mmCIF file of C-alpha atoms and ligand atoms in Angstrom:
data_model
loop_
_atom_site.group_PDB
_atom_site.id
_atom_site.type_symbol
_atom_site.label_atom_id
_atom_site.label_comp_id
_atom_site.label_asym_id
_atom_site.label_seq_id
_atom_site.Cartn_x
_atom_site.Cartn_y
_atom_site.Cartn_z
ATOM 1 C CA MET W 11 77.135 140.763 63.109
ATOM 2 C CA GLU W 12 75.857 141.848 59.729
ATOM 3 C CA LEU W 13 73.312 144.633 59.362
ATOM 4 C CA TYR W 14 70.350 144.547 57.010
ATOM 5 C CA LEU W 15 67.932 147.387 56.362
ATOM 6 C CA ASP W 16 64.298 146.599 57.166
ATOM 7 C CA SER W 17 62.616 148.821 54.607
ATOM 8 C CA ALA W 18 60.976 149.085 51.193
ATOM 9 C CA ASN W 19 61.781 152.786 50.833
ATOM 10 C CA ILE W 20 64.111 153.472 47.918
ATOM 11 C CA GLU W 21 65.684 156.652 49.337
ATOM 12 C CA GLU W 22 66.434 154.960 52.666
ATOM 13 C CA ILE W 23 67.861 151.899 50.936
ATOM 14 C CA ARG W 24 69.923 153.978 48.497
ATOM 15 C CA HIS W 25 71.408 156.038 51.334
ATOM 16 C CA ALA W 26 72.144 153.112 53.689
ATOM 17 C CA ALA W 27 73.688 151.129 50.813
ATOM 18 C CA SER W 28 75.905 154.092 49.852
ATOM 19 C CA LEU W 29 77.412 154.037 53.376
ATOM 20 C CA GLY W 30 78.625 150.472 52.845
ATOM 21 C CA ILE W 31 77.186 149.290 56.172
ATOM 22 C CA ILE W 32 74.360 147.012 55.069
ATOM 23 C CA SER W 33 74.683 143.669 53.368
ATOM 24 C CA GLY W 34 71.020 143.058 52.723
ATOM 25 C CA VAL W 35 67.417 144.212 52.914
ATOM 26 C CA THR W 36 64.351 142.601 54.464
ATOM 27 C CA THR W 37 60.877 143.517 53.289
ATOM 28 C CA ASN W 38 57.379 142.477 54.267
ATOM 29 C CA PRO W 39 53.879 143.251 52.964
ATOM 30 C CA SER W 40 53.344 145.981 55.583
ATOM 31 C CA LEU W 41 56.571 147.800 54.624
ATOM 32 C CA LEU W 42 55.587 147.640 50.929
ATOM 33 C CA ALA W 43 52.030 148.838 51.612
ATOM 34 C CA LYS W 44 53.402 151.729 53.709
ATOM 35 C CA GLU W 45 55.235 152.951 50.595
ATOM 36 C CA ASP W 46 52.133 152.808 48.415
ATOM 37 C CA PRO W 47 49.124 150.487 48.727
ATOM 38 C CA LYS W 48 49.091 150.258 44.891
ATOM 39 C CA ILE W 49 52.815 149.522 44.681
ATOM 40 C CA ASP W 50 54.095 147.270 41.885
ATOM 41 C CA VAL W 51 55.786 144.728 44.183
ATOM 42 C CA ARG W 52 57.909 143.053 41.500
ATOM 43 C CA LYS W 53 59.192 146.392 40.230
ATOM 44 C CA ARG W 54 60.032 147.654 43.744
ATOM 45 C CA ILE W 55 61.764 144.396 44.713
ATOM 46 C CA LEU W 56 63.908 144.476 41.568
ATOM 47 C CA GLU W 57 64.749 148.136 42.213
ATOM 48 C CA ILE W 58 65.899 147.224 45.748
ATOM 49 C CA HIS W 59 67.875 144.270 44.384
ATOM 50 C CA SER W 60 69.708 146.526 41.945
ATOM 51 C CA LEU W 61 70.610 148.961 44.770
ATOM 52 C CA VAL W 62 71.928 146.475 47.317
ATOM 53 C CA GLY W 63 72.701 143.262 45.464
ATOM 54 C CA GLY W 64 73.173 141.217 48.684
ATOM 55 C CA HIS W 65 70.538 139.462 50.723
ATOM 56 C CA LEU W 66 66.938 140.360 49.894
ATOM 57 C CA SER W 67 64.042 138.698 51.725
ATOM 58 C CA VAL W 68 60.724 138.732 49.883
ATOM 59 C CA GLU W 69 57.682 137.560 51.825
ATOM 60 C CA VAL W 70 54.930 135.279 50.532
ATOM 61 C CA ILE W 71 51.326 136.007 51.403
ATOM 62 C CA SER W 72 49.792 132.552 50.944
ATOM 63 C CA THR W 73 48.937 130.591 54.069
ATOM 64 C CA ASP W 74 49.075 127.127 52.482
ATOM 65 C CA ALA W 75 52.296 125.393 51.466
ATOM 66 C CA ASP W 76 51.319 124.924 47.807
ATOM 67 C CA GLY W 77 50.472 128.605 47.453
ATOM 68 C CA MET W 78 53.743 129.594 49.157
ATOM 69 C CA LEU W 79 55.701 127.339 46.793
ATOM 70 C CA ARG W 80 53.945 128.840 43.765
ATOM 71 C CA GLU W 81 54.793 132.338 45.008
ATOM 72 C CA ALA W 82 58.393 131.291 45.659
ATOM 73 C CA ASP W 83 58.675 130.027 42.054
ATOM 74 C CA GLU W 84 57.408 133.369 40.802
ATOM 75 C CA ILE W 85 59.772 135.416 43.026
ATOM 76 C CA LEU W 86 62.740 133.262 41.974
ATOM 77 C CA LYS W 87 61.893 134.075 38.347
ATOM 78 C CA TRP W 88 62.292 137.783 39.240
ATOM 79 C CA PHE W 89 65.809 137.082 40.534
ATOM 80 C CA PRO W 90 67.213 133.676 41.456
ATOM 81 C CA GLU W 91 69.168 134.861 44.556
ATOM 82 C CA ALA W 92 65.946 135.822 46.387
ATOM 83 C CA THR W 93 65.460 134.641 49.947
ATOM 84 C CA ILE W 94 61.865 133.521 50.384
ATOM 85 C CA LYS W 95 60.364 134.848 53.603
ATOM 86 C CA ILE W 96 57.815 132.464 55.066
ATOM 87 C CA PRO W 97 55.640 132.799 58.172
ATOM 88 C CA MET W 98 56.212 130.510 61.148
ATOM 89 C CA ILE W 99 53.105 128.366 60.715
ATOM 90 C CA PRO W 100 52.929 124.597 60.093
ATOM 91 C CA GLU W 101 52.168 125.095 56.364
ATOM 92 C CA GLY W 102 55.113 127.489 56.248
ATOM 93 C CA LEU W 103 57.435 124.832 57.653
ATOM 94 C CA LYS W 104 56.202 122.395 54.999
ATOM 95 C CA ALA W 105 57.092 124.935 52.298
ATOM 96 C CA VAL W 106 60.483 125.666 53.929
ATOM 97 C CA SER W 107 61.313 121.981 53.944
ATOM 98 C CA LYS W 108 60.493 121.645 50.212
ATOM 99 C CA LEU W 109 62.457 124.796 49.317
ATOM 100 C CA SER W 110 65.406 123.620 51.405
ATOM 101 C CA ASP W 111 65.448 120.357 49.384
ATOM 102 C CA GLN W 112 65.767 122.551 46.271
ATOM 103 C CA ASP W 113 68.578 124.632 47.876
ATOM 104 C CA VAL W 114 66.403 127.744 47.933
ATOM 105 C CA GLU W 115 67.196 130.134 50.801
ATOM 106 C CA THR W 116 64.366 130.797 53.248
ATOM 107 C CA ASN W 117 63.818 133.248 56.083
ATOM 108 C CA VAL W 118 61.247 132.063 58.616
ATOM 109 C CA THR W 119 59.535 135.157 59.963
ATOM 110 C CA LEU W 120 57.302 135.961 62.955
ATOM 111 C CA ILE W 121 59.281 133.837 65.423
ATOM 112 C CA PHE W 122 58.589 134.697 69.060
ATOM 113 C CA ASN W 123 60.121 131.816 71.040
ATOM 114 C CA PRO W 124 63.149 129.511 70.821
ATOM 115 C CA VAL W 125 61.116 126.364 70.171
ATOM 116 C CA GLN W 126 59.610 127.959 67.053
ATOM 117 C CA ALA W 127 63.155 128.809 65.981
ATOM 118 C CA LEU W 128 64.246 125.218 66.575
ATOM 119 C CA ALA W 129 61.391 123.868 64.417
ATOM 120 C CA ALA W 130 62.238 126.352 61.645
ATOM 121 C CA ASN W 131 65.884 125.269 61.762
ATOM 122 C CA ASN W 132 64.876 121.612 61.576
ATOM 123 C CA ALA W 133 62.650 122.301 58.561
ATOM 124 C CA GLY W 134 65.740 123.690 56.809
ATOM 125 C CA ALA W 135 65.386 127.460 57.251
ATOM 126 C CA THR W 136 68.428 129.474 56.186
ATOM 127 C CA TYR W 137 67.443 132.330 58.551
ATOM 128 C CA VAL W 138 65.266 132.421 61.666
ATOM 129 C CA SER W 139 63.811 135.893 62.322
ATOM 130 C CA VAL W 140 63.079 136.615 65.985
ATOM 131 C CA PHE W 141 60.856 139.683 66.477
ATOM 132 C CA VAL W 142 62.501 141.389 69.434
ATOM 133 C CA GLY W 143 60.612 144.709 69.480
ATOM 134 C CA ARG W 144 57.163 143.194 69.167
ATOM 135 C CA LEU W 145 57.933 140.954 72.171
ATOM 136 C CA ASP W 146 59.152 143.980 74.152
ATOM 137 C CA ASP W 147 55.848 145.697 73.245
ATOM 138 C CA THR W 148 53.978 142.957 75.143
ATOM 139 C CA GLY W 149 56.110 143.436 78.260
ATOM 140 C CA ALA W 150 58.318 140.413 77.537
ATOM 141 C CA ASP W 151 62.105 140.552 77.081
ATOM 142 C CA GLY W 152 62.573 140.065 73.341
ATOM 143 C CA MET W 153 66.354 139.904 73.581
ATOM 144 C CA GLU W 154 66.090 136.944 75.938
ATOM 145 C CA VAL W 155 64.794 134.910 72.982
ATOM 146 C CA ILE W 156 67.877 135.806 70.925
ATOM 147 C CA ARG W 157 70.103 134.810 73.862
ATOM 148 C CA ASP W 158 68.237 131.491 74.278
ATOM 149 C CA VAL W 159 68.374 130.725 70.556
ATOM 150 C CA ARG W 160 72.128 131.436 70.490
ATOM 151 C CA GLU W 161 72.661 129.171 73.521
ATOM 152 C CA ILE W 162 70.618 126.334 71.992
ATOM 153 C CA TRP W 163 72.363 126.745 68.625
ATOM 154 C CA ASP W 164 75.803 126.555 70.264
ATOM 155 C CA ILE W 165 74.923 123.505 72.407
ATOM 156 C CA GLN W 166 73.230 121.683 69.529
ATOM 157 C CA GLY W 167 75.442 122.865 66.681
ATOM 158 C CA LEU W 168 72.501 124.184 64.625
ATOM 159 C CA SER W 169 73.010 125.987 61.372
ATOM 160 C CA SER W 170 70.202 128.491 60.611
ATOM 161 C CA LEU W 171 71.420 132.061 60.827
ATOM 162 C CA ILE W 172 69.923 133.980 63.757
ATOM 163 C CA LEU W 173 68.315 137.197 62.553
ATOM 164 C CA ALA W 174 67.265 139.797 65.143
ATOM 165 C CA ALA W 175 64.189 141.511 63.668
ATOM 166 C CA SER W 176 61.693 144.116 64.821
ATOM 167 C CA ILE W 177 64.542 146.346 65.975
ATOM 168 C CA ARG W 178 63.330 149.595 67.506
ATOM 169 C CA HIS W 179 66.419 151.497 68.723
ATOM 170 C CA PRO W 180 70.232 151.420 68.738
ATOM 171 C CA ILE W 181 70.374 149.534 72.069
ATOM 172 C CA HIS W 182 68.602 146.644 70.308
ATOM 173 C CA ILE W 183 71.463 146.593 67.774
ATOM 174 C CA LEU W 184 74.066 146.580 70.557
ATOM 175 C CA GLU W 185 72.271 143.857 72.512
ATOM 176 C CA SER W 186 71.703 141.719 69.405
ATOM 177 C CA ALA W 187 75.442 141.773 68.726
ATOM 178 C CA LYS W 188 76.236 140.913 72.367
ATOM 179 C CA ALA W 189 73.643 138.120 72.335
ATOM 180 C CA GLY W 190 75.303 136.534 69.309
ATOM 181 C CA ALA W 191 72.768 137.265 66.562
ATOM 182 C CA ASP W 192 74.288 136.699 63.117
ATOM 183 C CA ILE W 193 72.338 139.595 61.631
ATOM 184 C CA ALA W 194 70.170 142.480 62.853
ATOM 185 C CA THR W 195 67.659 143.907 60.411
ATOM 186 C CA CYS W 196 66.999 147.540 61.328
ATOM 187 C CA PRO W 197 64.617 150.215 60.154
ATOM 188 C CA TYR W 198 66.379 153.299 58.760
ATOM 189 C CA LYS W 199 65.830 155.505 61.830
ATOM 190 C CA PRO W 200 67.536 153.340 64.490
ATOM 191 C CA LEU W 201 70.236 152.436 61.987
ATOM 192 C CA MET W 202 71.092 156.113 61.422
ATOM 193 C CA GLN W 203 70.726 156.888 65.148
ATOM 194 C CA SER W 204 73.266 154.160 65.892
ATOM 195 C CA LEU W 205 75.900 155.931 63.787
ATOM 196 C CA GLY W 206 75.873 159.191 65.736
ATOM 197 C CA HIS W 207 77.173 160.430 69.074
ATOM 198 C CA PRO W 208 76.968 164.029 70.421
ATOM 199 C CA LEU W 209 80.682 163.891 71.267
ATOM 200 C CA THR W 210 81.484 162.957 67.653
ATOM 201 C CA ASP W 211 79.601 166.064 66.459
ATOM 202 C CA LYS W 212 81.149 168.263 69.163
ATOM 203 C CA GLY W 213 84.644 166.954 68.443
ATOM 204 C CA LEU W 214 84.275 167.451 64.700
ATOM 205 C CA SER W 215 83.045 171.069 65.155
ATOM 206 C CA ALA W 216 86.079 171.806 67.345
ATOM 207 C CA PHE W 217 88.492 170.278 64.793
ATOM 208 C CA LEU W 218 86.941 172.319 61.978
ATOM 209 C CA GLU W 219 86.920 175.549 63.998
ATOM 210 C CA ASP W 220 90.582 175.094 64.960
ATOM 211 C CA TYR W 221 91.520 174.363 61.364
ATOM 212 C CA LYS W 222 89.730 177.549 60.274
ATOM 213 C CA LYS W 223 91.630 179.524 62.938
ATOM 214 C CA MET W 224 94.932 178.230 61.471
ATOM 215 C CA GLN W 225 93.839 179.167 57.955
ATOM 216 C CA ASP W 226 92.834 182.658 59.141
ATOM 217 C CA GLU W 227 96.263 183.143 60.802
ATOM 218 C CA ILE W 228 98.053 182.033 57.610
ATOM 219 C CA ALA W 229 95.883 184.399 55.549
ATOM 220 C CA LYS W 230 96.722 187.269 57.936
ATOM 221 C CA LEU W 231 100.465 186.574 57.598
ATOM 222 C CA LYS W 232 100.185 186.575 53.806
ATOM 223 C CA SER W 233 98.246 189.879 53.659
HETATM 224 C C1 E4P M 319 61.548 141.375 59.733
HETATM 225 O O1 E4P M 319 62.079 140.932 58.727
HETATM 226 C C2 E4P M 319 60.358 142.244 59.735
HETATM 227 O O2 E4P M 319 60.214 142.847 58.483
HETATM 228 C C3 E4P M 319 60.448 143.360 60.722
HETATM 229 O O3 E4P M 319 61.625 143.375 61.461
HETATM 230 C C4 E4P M 319 59.179 143.633 61.465
HETATM 231 O O4 E4P M 319 59.387 144.588 62.448
HETATM 232 P P1 E4P M 319 58.275 145.529 63.062
HETATM 233 O O5 E4P M 319 57.881 144.963 64.376
HETATM 234 O O6 E4P M 319 58.976 146.851 63.224
HETATM 235 O O7 E4P M 319 57.135 145.595 62.084
#
């Protein structure tokens, strides 16, 4: 399972990219606005693109297909490898279908059930983004949707990549991988949390202390 960073923050993206663990970045209007409500979106997106180079989802804000297609044209002028992120609404599916005919990659966002994912796949979506955490917030089991989508995809031989989104904690990353998601897009905090373990820190301190003891003994012998 690949990992993407779900962020528009340059420091977070720079750091995660330097670790070699992410192969893409997903953004949305809320993540961009959180950085700065007056943000120059084009400039920030190109900055992110230059830092990561892999997948980069850029979301449209129109709610009609023609507007979405106009925005997609504009984004593709910024950089032609962009993945156009489109909301899971009927007009969005219309736009996805047109973009798919032009071989433009799309990420259908705000998917909350497997039938929405199926429709997005049939419209030609490259990625289907299931919002696990937001479902959990309502008392539902968000991961169950990922499991259902994987099962349907395997039975039916469907091709859209399954993207686990709205990740809240490291267990979501673990469960997404076990459920067969192709990608999990994670905010910086759970991504960094997932890299650590108290026993790793404890073990490393012990190794370093023991090494220092050896060095001290050698120094004593030499003096
Ligand atoms: C996906 O691409 C979205 O940007 C994201 O995962 C939304 O997650 P949230 O529920 O944390 O806002």
